[in-house]
Structures are given as C-alpha cells and as structure tokens.
Amino acid sequence: MALWDLGPPHALESDTLQTINTWSHLKYLGTSNCPLSRLRPLLAHTKIWTNGDMSTLIGLSVLRSSYTFYEFGLDGSLISSIIKDMPFDISIIHDFAITKDYYVIQENPVIYKGEVGAVLGATPIFGNGTVVSDISATSRIVLVPRPSGNAVKTLIFDTDDHALTFHFANAYQLSLIHI
C-alpha cells in the first residue's frame, strides 16, 4: 500500500510497484469514487498487527474531533471500524500507535491553517499553509479500546507539557498485577 495523509491509499503490485485495483479505498467509506472521498483518507502510517497466524492492517482517518479506526484483512476486507470523538479538535495527527488492547493517540496542540487546494489534493498538505501553536497548551494521550482487545474504557492522560509527536516508535502494553 502507498499512503499519504490527504488522499486515498493505493494498492501496489509488489514487483513493479504499479497501481492495481484489487483493493479499493472506497470500500471502507461506503461511497463512490469522488473528490469528497479525500475528506476521509487514511493516515500515511497505517499499521500491521500480527496475532498468531492472522495479520490485520490498521488505519486511522481523522476529521476534526471524529477519529475512525479501521481494521482490514490483508485481502482488503473490512474487519471492524469504530468512530471515537476525541477530547480535542485542534490537533494535527500524522501517526498513531497500537497495542493488543488499544489504539494510542497523542494530541498535538497545534492548528494547521492550510489552503483549499490542500483539501482537494491540488497542493501539498503542508505546502503554503502555516502551523500555529500555543506553547502554553498541554497535550493529552488517549487510549481507545480495540474491538479485538480486552479493554472496554477509553483512557485519557493529561500531560504537564506541550508536546508534539509526529512519528511513534513501537508501543508496548504492560499488564499490571495488583497484590
């Protein structure tokens, strides 16, 4: 898959890297092929989760405070999708992390003021726009339960600092035992 933050993903033939039509990005949107599909693209950093013999492609689509998490089979079939309203809507999200039970999102308290052309895909998303940040604003980390996991409650952690996370390293989930 070839992905970018403001457009549909493209399936590529593994040897030649030519675009192929075996996986349609519009299946998960439930819409026809139109420019409005760019309003719900998957982020460029889609993840693969492997559990035993099964691998899952996990994608995230962000529109203001509405975050939609998708899990696909490697054949492109939709396994699950959940929509979660985040406690923020001014964040630029480029990447996320996953654990066995959670999707992990960090709020980046910045606002991107772009151009109309970026929404339509005519200009790069970070082209002629500007990013505005309030250095006194703090960040939040949100853990959203995965449908295939054991968690049932969304967890929100407020930080004491202004933080910007553009790319995540691997996430690891600890199991705590209370004695």
Coordinates of N, CA and C in Angstrom, one line a residue:
M1 N 0.8 -1.2 0.0 CA 0.0 0.0 0.0 C 0.9 1.2 0.0
A2 N 0.5 2.2 -0.8 CA 1.1 3.5 -0.7 C 0.1 4.5 -0.2
L3 N 0.5 5.2 0.9 CA -0.5 6.1 1.6 C 0.1 7.4 1.8
W4 N -0.8 8.4 1.9 CA -0.4 9.8 2.3 C -1.5 10.4 3.1
D5 N -1.3 11.5 3.8 CA -2.3 12.0 4.7 C -3.5 12.7 4.1
L6 N -3.5 12.9 2.9 CA -4.7 13.7 2.4 C -5.3 13.1 1.1
G7 N -5.2 11.8 1.0 CA -5.7 11.2 -0.2 C -5.9 9.7 0.0
P8 N -6.5 9.0 -0.9 CA -6.8 7.6 -0.8 C -5.5 6.8 -0.8
P9 N -5.5 5.6 -0.1 CA -4.4 4.7 -0.3 C -4.5 4.0 -1.7
H10 N -3.3 3.6 -2.1 CA -3.3 2.9 -3.4 C -2.6 1.5 -3.2
A11 N -3.2 0.5 -3.7 CA -2.6 -0.9 -3.7 C -1.5 -0.9 -4.8
L12 N -0.4 -1.5 -4.5 CA 0.7 -1.6 -5.5 C 1.1 -3.0 -5.8
E13 N 1.4 -3.3 -7.0 CA 1.9 -4.7 -7.3 C 3.3 -4.8 -6.8
S14 N 3.6 -5.8 -6.1 CA 4.9 -5.9 -5.3 C 6.2 -5.9 -6.1
D15 N 6.1 -6.4 -7.3 CA 7.4 -6.5 -8.1 C 7.6 -5.2 -8.9
T16 N 6.6 -4.6 -9.5 CA 6.7 -3.4 -10.4 C 6.3 -2.1 -9.7
L17 N 5.6 -2.2 -8.6 CA 5.1 -1.0 -7.9 C 4.1 -0.3 -8.7
Q18 N 3.5 -0.9 -9.7 CA 2.4 -0.3 -10.5 C 1.1 -0.4 -9.6
T19 N 0.2 0.6 -9.8 CA -1.0 0.7 -9.1 C -1.9 -0.4 -9.6
I20 N -2.6 -1.1 -8.7 CA -3.5 -2.2 -9.1 C -4.8 -1.9 -8.4
N21 N -5.9 -2.5 -8.9 CA -7.2 -2.2 -8.4 C -7.8 -3.3 -7.6
T22 N -7.0 -4.2 -7.0 CA -7.6 -5.3 -6.2 C -8.0 -4.8 -4.8
W23 N -7.6 -3.6 -4.4 CA -8.1 -3.1 -3.1 C -8.6 -1.7 -3.3
S24 N -9.9 -1.5 -3.0 CA -10.5 -0.2 -3.2 C -10.5 0.6 -1.9
H25 N -10.0 1.8 -1.8 CA -10.0 2.6 -0.6 C -11.4 3.0 -0.3
L26 N -12.3 3.0 -1.3 CA -13.7 3.5 -1.1 C -14.6 2.4 -0.4
K27 N -14.2 1.2 -0.3 CA -15.0 0.2 0.3 C -15.2 0.6 1.8
Y28 N -14.2 1.0 2.5 CA -14.4 1.4 3.9 C -15.2 2.7 4.1
L29 N -15.2 3.5 3.1 CA -16.0 4.7 3.1 C -17.5 4.5 2.8
G30 N -17.8 3.5 2.1 CA -19.1 3.2 1.7 C -19.6 4.3 0.7
T31 N -18.7 4.8 -0.1 CA -19.1 5.9 -1.1 C -18.5 5.6 -2.4
S32 N -19.0 6.4 -3.4 CA -18.5 6.2 -4.8 C -17.2 7.0 -4.9
N33 N -16.5 6.7 -6.1 CA -15.3 7.4 -6.3 C -15.5 8.9 -6.7
C34 N -15.2 9.7 -5.7 CA -15.5 11.2 -5.9 C -14.5 12.0 -5.1
P35 N -14.3 13.2 -5.5 CA -13.3 14.1 -4.7 C -13.6 14.1 -3.2
L36 N -14.9 14.0 -2.8 CA -15.2 14.1 -1.4 C -14.6 12.9 -0.6
S37 N -14.2 11.8 -1.3 CA -13.5 10.7 -0.5 C -12.2 11.2 0.1
R38 N -11.6 12.3 -0.4 CA -10.4 12.8 0.2 C -10.7 13.4 1.6
L39 N -11.9 13.6 2.0 CA -12.2 14.1 3.3 C -12.1 13.0 4.4
R40 N -12.0 11.8 4.0 CA -11.8 10.7 4.9 C -10.6 9.8 4.5
P41 N -9.4 10.3 4.3 CA -8.3 9.5 3.9 C -7.8 8.7 5.1
L42 N -7.1 7.7 4.9 CA -6.3 7.0 5.9 C -5.0 7.8 6.1
L43 N -4.5 7.8 7.4 CA -3.2 8.5 7.6 C -2.1 7.7 6.9
A44 N -1.0 8.3 6.6 CA 0.1 7.7 5.9 C 0.7 6.5 6.6
H45 N 0.5 6.5 8.0 CA 1.2 5.5 8.8 C 0.2 4.5 9.2
T46 N -0.2 3.6 8.3 CA -1.1 2.5 8.6 C -0.2 1.4 9.2
K47 N -0.8 0.6 10.1 CA 0.0 -0.4 10.9 C -0.4 -1.8 10.5
I48 N 0.4 -2.7 10.7 CA 0.1 -4.1 10.6 C 0.2 -4.8 12.0
W49 N -0.8 -5.4 12.4 CA -0.8 -6.1 13.7 C -0.9 -7.6 13.4
T50 N 0.0 -8.4 14.0 CA 0.0 -9.8 13.8 C -0.3 -10.5 15.1
N51 N -1.3 -11.4 15.0 CA -1.6 -12.2 16.2 C -1.7 -13.6 15.8
G52 N -0.7 -14.4 16.1 CA -0.7 -15.8 15.7 C -0.5 -15.8 14.2
D53 N -1.4 -16.5 13.5 CA -1.3 -16.6 12.0 C -2.1 -15.5 11.3
M54 N -2.8 -14.7 12.0 CA -3.6 -13.6 11.4 C -2.9 -12.3 11.4
S55 N -2.9 -11.6 10.3 CA -2.4 -10.2 10.3 C -3.5 -9.3 9.9
T56 N -3.5 -8.1 10.5 CA -4.5 -7.1 10.3 C -3.9 -5.8 9.9
L57 N -4.4 -5.1 8.9 CA -4.0 -3.8 8.5 C -4.9 -2.8 9.3
I58 N -4.2 -1.9 10.0 CA -5.0 -1.0 10.9 C -4.8 0.5 10.4
G59 N -5.8 1.2 10.1 CA -5.8 2.5 9.6 C -6.6 3.5 10.4
L60 N -6.2 4.7 10.3 CA -6.9 5.8 11.1 C -7.3 6.9 10.1
S61 N -8.5 7.4 10.2 CA -9.0 8.5 9.5 C -9.4 9.6 10.4
V62 N -9.0 10.8 10.2 CA -9.3 11.9 11.2 C -10.0 13.0 10.5
L63 N -11.1 13.5 11.0 CA -11.8 14.7 10.6 C -12.2 15.5 11.8
R64 N -11.4 16.5 12.1 CA -11.6 17.3 13.3 C -11.5 16.5 14.5
S65 N -12.6 16.4 15.3 CA -12.5 15.6 16.6 C -13.0 14.1 16.3
S66 N -13.5 13.8 15.1 CA -14.0 12.5 14.8 C -12.9 11.6 14.3
Y67 N -12.5 10.6 15.0 CA -11.5 9.6 14.6 C -12.1 8.3 14.3
T68 N -11.8 7.8 13.1 CA -12.4 6.5 12.8 C -11.2 5.5 12.6
F69 N -11.2 4.4 13.4 CA -10.2 3.4 13.3 C -10.8 2.2 12.5
Y70 N -10.0 1.8 11.5 CA -10.4 0.7 10.7 C -9.4 -0.5 10.8
E71 N -9.9 -1.7 10.8 CA -9.1 -2.9 10.8 C -9.5 -3.7 9.6
F72 N -8.5 -4.0 8.7 CA -8.8 -4.8 7.5 C -8.0 -6.1 7.5
G73 N -8.6 -7.1 6.8 CA -7.8 -8.3 6.5 C -6.8 -7.9 5.4
L74 N -5.8 -8.6 5.2 CA -4.8 -8.3 4.2 C -5.3 -8.4 2.8
D75 N -6.5 -9.0 2.6 CA -7.2 -9.0 1.3 C -8.0 -7.8 1.1
G76 N -8.0 -6.8 2.0 CA -8.8 -5.6 1.9 C -10.2 -5.7 2.5
S77 N -10.6 -6.8 3.1 CA -11.9 -6.9 3.7 C -11.9 -6.1 5.0
L78 N -13.0 -5.4 5.2 CA -13.2 -4.7 6.5 C -13.6 -5.6 7.6
I79 N -12.7 -5.6 8.6 CA -13.0 -6.5 9.8 C -13.8 -5.7 10.8
S80 N -13.4 -4.4 11.1 CA -14.1 -3.6 12.0 C -13.8 -2.1 11.8
S81 N -14.7 -1.3 12.2 CA -14.5 0.1 12.2 C -15.2 0.7 13.4
I82 N -14.5 1.6 14.1 CA -15.2 2.3 15.2 C -14.9 3.8 15.1
I83 N -15.9 4.6 15.5 CA -15.7 6.1 15.4 C -15.7 6.5 16.9
K84 N -14.7 7.4 17.2 CA -14.5 7.9 18.5 C -14.3 9.4 18.4
D85 N -15.1 10.1 19.2 CA -14.9 11.6 19.3 C -13.8 11.8 20.3
M86 N -12.8 12.5 19.9 CA -11.6 12.8 20.8 C -11.9 14.1 21.6
P87 N -11.3 14.2 22.7 CA -11.5 15.4 23.6 C -10.7 16.6 23.1
F88 N -10.4 16.6 21.8 CA -9.7 17.8 21.2 C -10.0 17.8 19.7
D89 N -10.0 19.0 19.1 CA -10.2 19.0 17.6 C -9.3 20.0 16.9
I90 N -8.2 20.4 17.6 CA -7.3 21.3 17.0 C -5.9 20.7 16.7
S91 N -5.9 19.4 16.8 CA -4.6 18.6 16.7 C -4.3 18.2 15.3
I92 N -3.0 18.2 14.9 CA -2.6 17.6 13.7 C -2.1 16.2 14.0
I93 N -2.8 15.2 13.5 CA -2.4 13.8 13.7 C -1.8 13.3 12.5
H94 N -0.6 12.7 12.6 CA 0.1 12.2 11.4 C 0.3 10.7 11.6
D95 N 0.4 10.2 12.8 CA 0.7 8.9 13.2 C 0.0 8.5 14.4
F96 N 0.0 7.2 14.7 CA -0.6 6.6 16.0 C 0.1 5.3 16.3
A97 N -0.2 4.8 17.4 CA 0.5 3.5 17.8 C -0.7 2.6 18.2
I98 N -0.3 1.3 18.3 CA -1.3 0.3 18.7 C -0.7 -0.7 19.7
T99 N -1.5 -1.2 20.6 CA -1.1 -2.3 21.4 C -2.2 -3.4 21.2
K100 N -2.1 -4.5 22.0 CA -3.0 -5.6 21.9 C -4.4 -5.1 22.2
D101 N -4.6 -4.2 23.1 CA -5.9 -3.7 23.5 C -6.3 -2.3 23.1
Y102 N -5.3 -1.5 22.7 CA -5.6 -0.1 22.5 C -5.1 0.5 21.2
Y103 N -5.7 1.5 20.7 CA -5.2 2.5 19.7 C -4.6 3.6 20.6
V104 N -3.5 4.1 20.3 CA -2.8 5.2 21.1 C -2.7 6.5 20.2
I105 N -3.3 7.5 20.7 CA -3.3 8.8 20.0 C -2.7 9.9 21.0
Q106 N -1.8 10.7 20.4 CA -1.3 11.8 21.2 C -1.8 13.1 20.6
E107 N -2.4 14.0 21.4 CA -2.8 15.3 20.9 C -1.6 16.1 20.7
N108 N -1.6 16.8 19.5 CA -0.6 17.8 19.2 C -1.3 19.1 19.2
P109 N -1.2 19.9 20.2 CA -2.0 21.1 20.3 C -1.5 22.2 19.4
V110 N -1.7 22.0 18.1 CA -1.4 22.9 17.0 C -2.5 23.0 16.1
I111 N -2.6 24.0 15.3 CA -3.6 24.2 14.3 C -2.9 24.4 13.0
Y112 N -3.4 23.7 12.0 CA -2.9 23.9 10.6 C -3.8 24.8 9.9
K113 N -3.4 25.9 9.3 CA -4.2 26.8 8.5 C -3.7 26.6 7.1
G114 N -4.4 25.7 6.4 CA -4.0 25.4 5.0 C -4.8 26.1 4.0
E115 N -4.6 25.6 2.8 CA -5.3 26.2 1.6 C -6.4 25.2 1.2
V116 N -7.4 25.8 0.5 CA -8.5 24.9 -0.1 C -7.9 23.9 -1.0
G117 N -6.9 24.2 -1.7 CA -6.2 23.3 -2.7 C -5.7 22.1 -2.0
A118 N -5.3 22.2 -0.7 CA -4.8 21.0 0.0 C -5.9 20.0 0.3
V119 N -7.1 20.5 0.7 CA -8.2 19.6 0.9 C -8.6 18.9 -0.4
L120 N -8.4 19.5 -1.5 CA -8.8 18.9 -2.8 C -7.7 18.1 -3.4
G121 N -6.5 18.1 -2.7 CA -5.4 17.4 -3.2 C -4.6 18.1 -4.3
A122 N -4.9 19.3 -4.6 CA -4.2 20.1 -5.6 C -2.8 20.6 -5.2
T123 N -2.7 20.8 -3.9 CA -1.4 21.3 -3.3 C -1.0 20.4 -2.1
P124 N 0.2 20.3 -1.8 CA 0.6 19.5 -0.6 C 0.0 20.0 0.6
I125 N -0.3 19.1 1.6 CA -1.0 19.5 2.8 C -0.2 20.5 3.6
F126 N 1.1 20.3 3.6 CA 2.0 21.3 4.4 C 2.7 22.3 3.5
G127 N 2.1 22.5 2.3 CA 2.6 23.4 1.3 C 2.7 24.8 1.8
N128 N 1.8 25.7 1.4 CA 1.8 27.1 1.7 C 1.0 27.5 2.9
G129 N 0.6 26.5 3.7 CA -0.1 26.8 4.9 C 0.8 27.1 6.1
T130 N 0.2 27.4 7.2 CA 1.0 27.6 8.4 C 0.5 26.8 9.6
V131 N 1.4 26.5 10.5 CA 1.1 25.8 11.7 C 1.2 26.8 12.9
V132 N 0.1 26.9 13.6 CA 0.0 27.8 14.7 C 0.0 27.0 16.0
S133 N 0.9 27.3 17.0 CA 0.9 26.5 18.2 C 0.9 27.5 19.4
D134 N 0.1 27.1 20.4 CA 0.1 27.8 21.7 C 1.1 27.1 22.6
I135 N 2.3 27.6 22.9 CA 3.3 26.9 23.6 C 2.9 26.6 25.1
S136 N 1.9 27.3 25.6 CA 1.4 27.1 26.9 C 0.4 26.0 27.0
A137 N -0.1 25.5 25.8 CA -1.1 24.4 25.8 C -0.4 23.1 26.1
T138 N -1.1 22.2 26.9 CA -0.5 20.9 27.2 C -1.2 19.9 26.2
S139 N -0.6 18.7 26.2 CA -1.0 17.6 25.3 C -1.8 16.6 26.1
R140 N -2.5 15.7 25.4 CA -3.2 14.6 26.0 C -2.8 13.3 25.2
I141 N -2.8 12.2 25.9 CA -2.6 10.9 25.3 C -3.9 10.2 25.5
V142 N -4.5 9.6 24.5 CA -5.8 8.9 24.5 C -5.6 7.5 24.1
L143 N -6.1 6.6 24.9 CA -6.1 5.1 24.6 C -7.5 4.7 24.3
V144 N -7.8 4.3 23.1 CA -9.1 3.9 22.6 C -9.1 2.4 22.5
P145 N -10.1 1.7 23.2 CA -10.1 0.2 23.1 C -10.3 -0.3 21.7
R146 N -9.5 -1.3 21.3 CA -9.6 -2.0 20.1 C -10.7 -3.0 20.2
P147 N -11.5 -3.2 19.1 CA -12.6 -4.2 19.1 C -12.1 -5.6 19.4
S148 N -10.9 -5.9 19.0 CA -10.4 -7.3 19.2 C -9.7 -7.5 20.6
G149 N -9.6 -6.4 21.4 CA -8.8 -6.4 22.6 C -9.7 -6.7 23.8
N150 N -9.1 -6.6 25.0 CA -9.9 -6.8 26.2 C -10.3 -5.5 27.0
A151 N -9.8 -4.4 26.5 CA -10.2 -3.1 27.1 C -11.6 -2.7 26.8
V152 N -12.2 -2.0 27.7 CA -13.6 -1.6 27.5 C -13.8 -0.1 27.7
K153 N -12.8 0.6 28.3 CA -12.9 2.0 28.6 C -11.8 2.8 27.9
T154 N -12.2 4.0 27.3 CA -11.2 4.9 26.8 C -10.5 5.6 28.0
L155 N -9.2 5.6 27.9 CA -8.4 6.3 28.9 C -7.8 7.6 28.4
I156 N -7.8 8.6 29.2 CA -7.3 9.9 28.8 C -6.3 10.4 29.8
F157 N -5.1 10.7 29.3 CA -4.0 11.1 30.2 C -3.6 12.5 29.8
D158 N -3.7 13.5 30.8 CA -3.2 14.8 30.5 C -1.8 14.9 30.9
T159 N -1.0 15.6 30.0 CA 0.4 15.7 30.3 C 0.6 17.1 30.9
D160 N 1.8 17.3 31.4 CA 2.2 18.6 32.0 C 2.9 19.5 31.1
D161 N 3.1 19.0 29.9 CA 4.0 19.7 28.9 C 3.3 19.9 27.6
H162 N 3.8 20.8 26.8 CA 3.4 21.0 25.4 C 4.3 20.0 24.6
A163 N 3.7 19.1 23.9 CA 4.5 18.0 23.2 C 3.9 17.9 21.8
L164 N 4.8 17.6 20.9 CA 4.5 17.3 19.5 C 5.0 16.0 19.1
T165 N 4.2 15.0 18.7 CA 4.6 13.7 18.3 C 4.2 13.6 16.8
F166 N 5.2 13.5 16.0 CA 4.9 13.3 14.6 C 5.0 11.8 14.1
H167 N 5.9 11.1 14.7 CA 6.1 9.7 14.4 C 6.2 8.9 15.7
F168 N 5.5 7.8 15.8 CA 5.6 6.9 17.0 C 6.6 5.8 16.8
A169 N 7.3 5.4 17.9 CA 8.1 4.2 17.9 C 7.1 3.1 18.3
N170 N 7.5 1.9 18.4 CA 6.6 0.8 18.8 C 6.0 1.1 20.2
A171 N 4.8 0.6 20.4 CA 4.1 0.7 21.7 C 4.1 -0.6 22.3
Y172 N 4.1 -0.7 23.6 CA 4.2 -1.9 24.4 C 3.2 -1.8 25.5
Q173 N 2.4 -2.8 25.7 CA 1.4 -2.7 26.7 C 1.8 -3.6 27.9
L174 N 1.8 -3.1 29.1 CA 2.2 -3.8 30.3 C 0.9 -4.3 31.0
S175 N 0.9 -5.4 31.5 CA -0.2 -5.9 32.3 C 0.2 -5.7 33.8
L176 N -0.6 -5.0 34.5 CA -0.3 -4.7 35.9 C -1.0 -5.7 36.8
I177 N -0.3 -6.2 37.8 CA -0.9 -7.1 38.7 C -1.0 -6.4 40.1
H178 N -2.1 -6.3 40.6 CA -2.3 -5.7 42.0 C -2.2 -6.7 43.0
I179 N -1.4 -6.6 44.0 CA -1.2 -7.6 45.0 C -1.9 -7.1 46.3

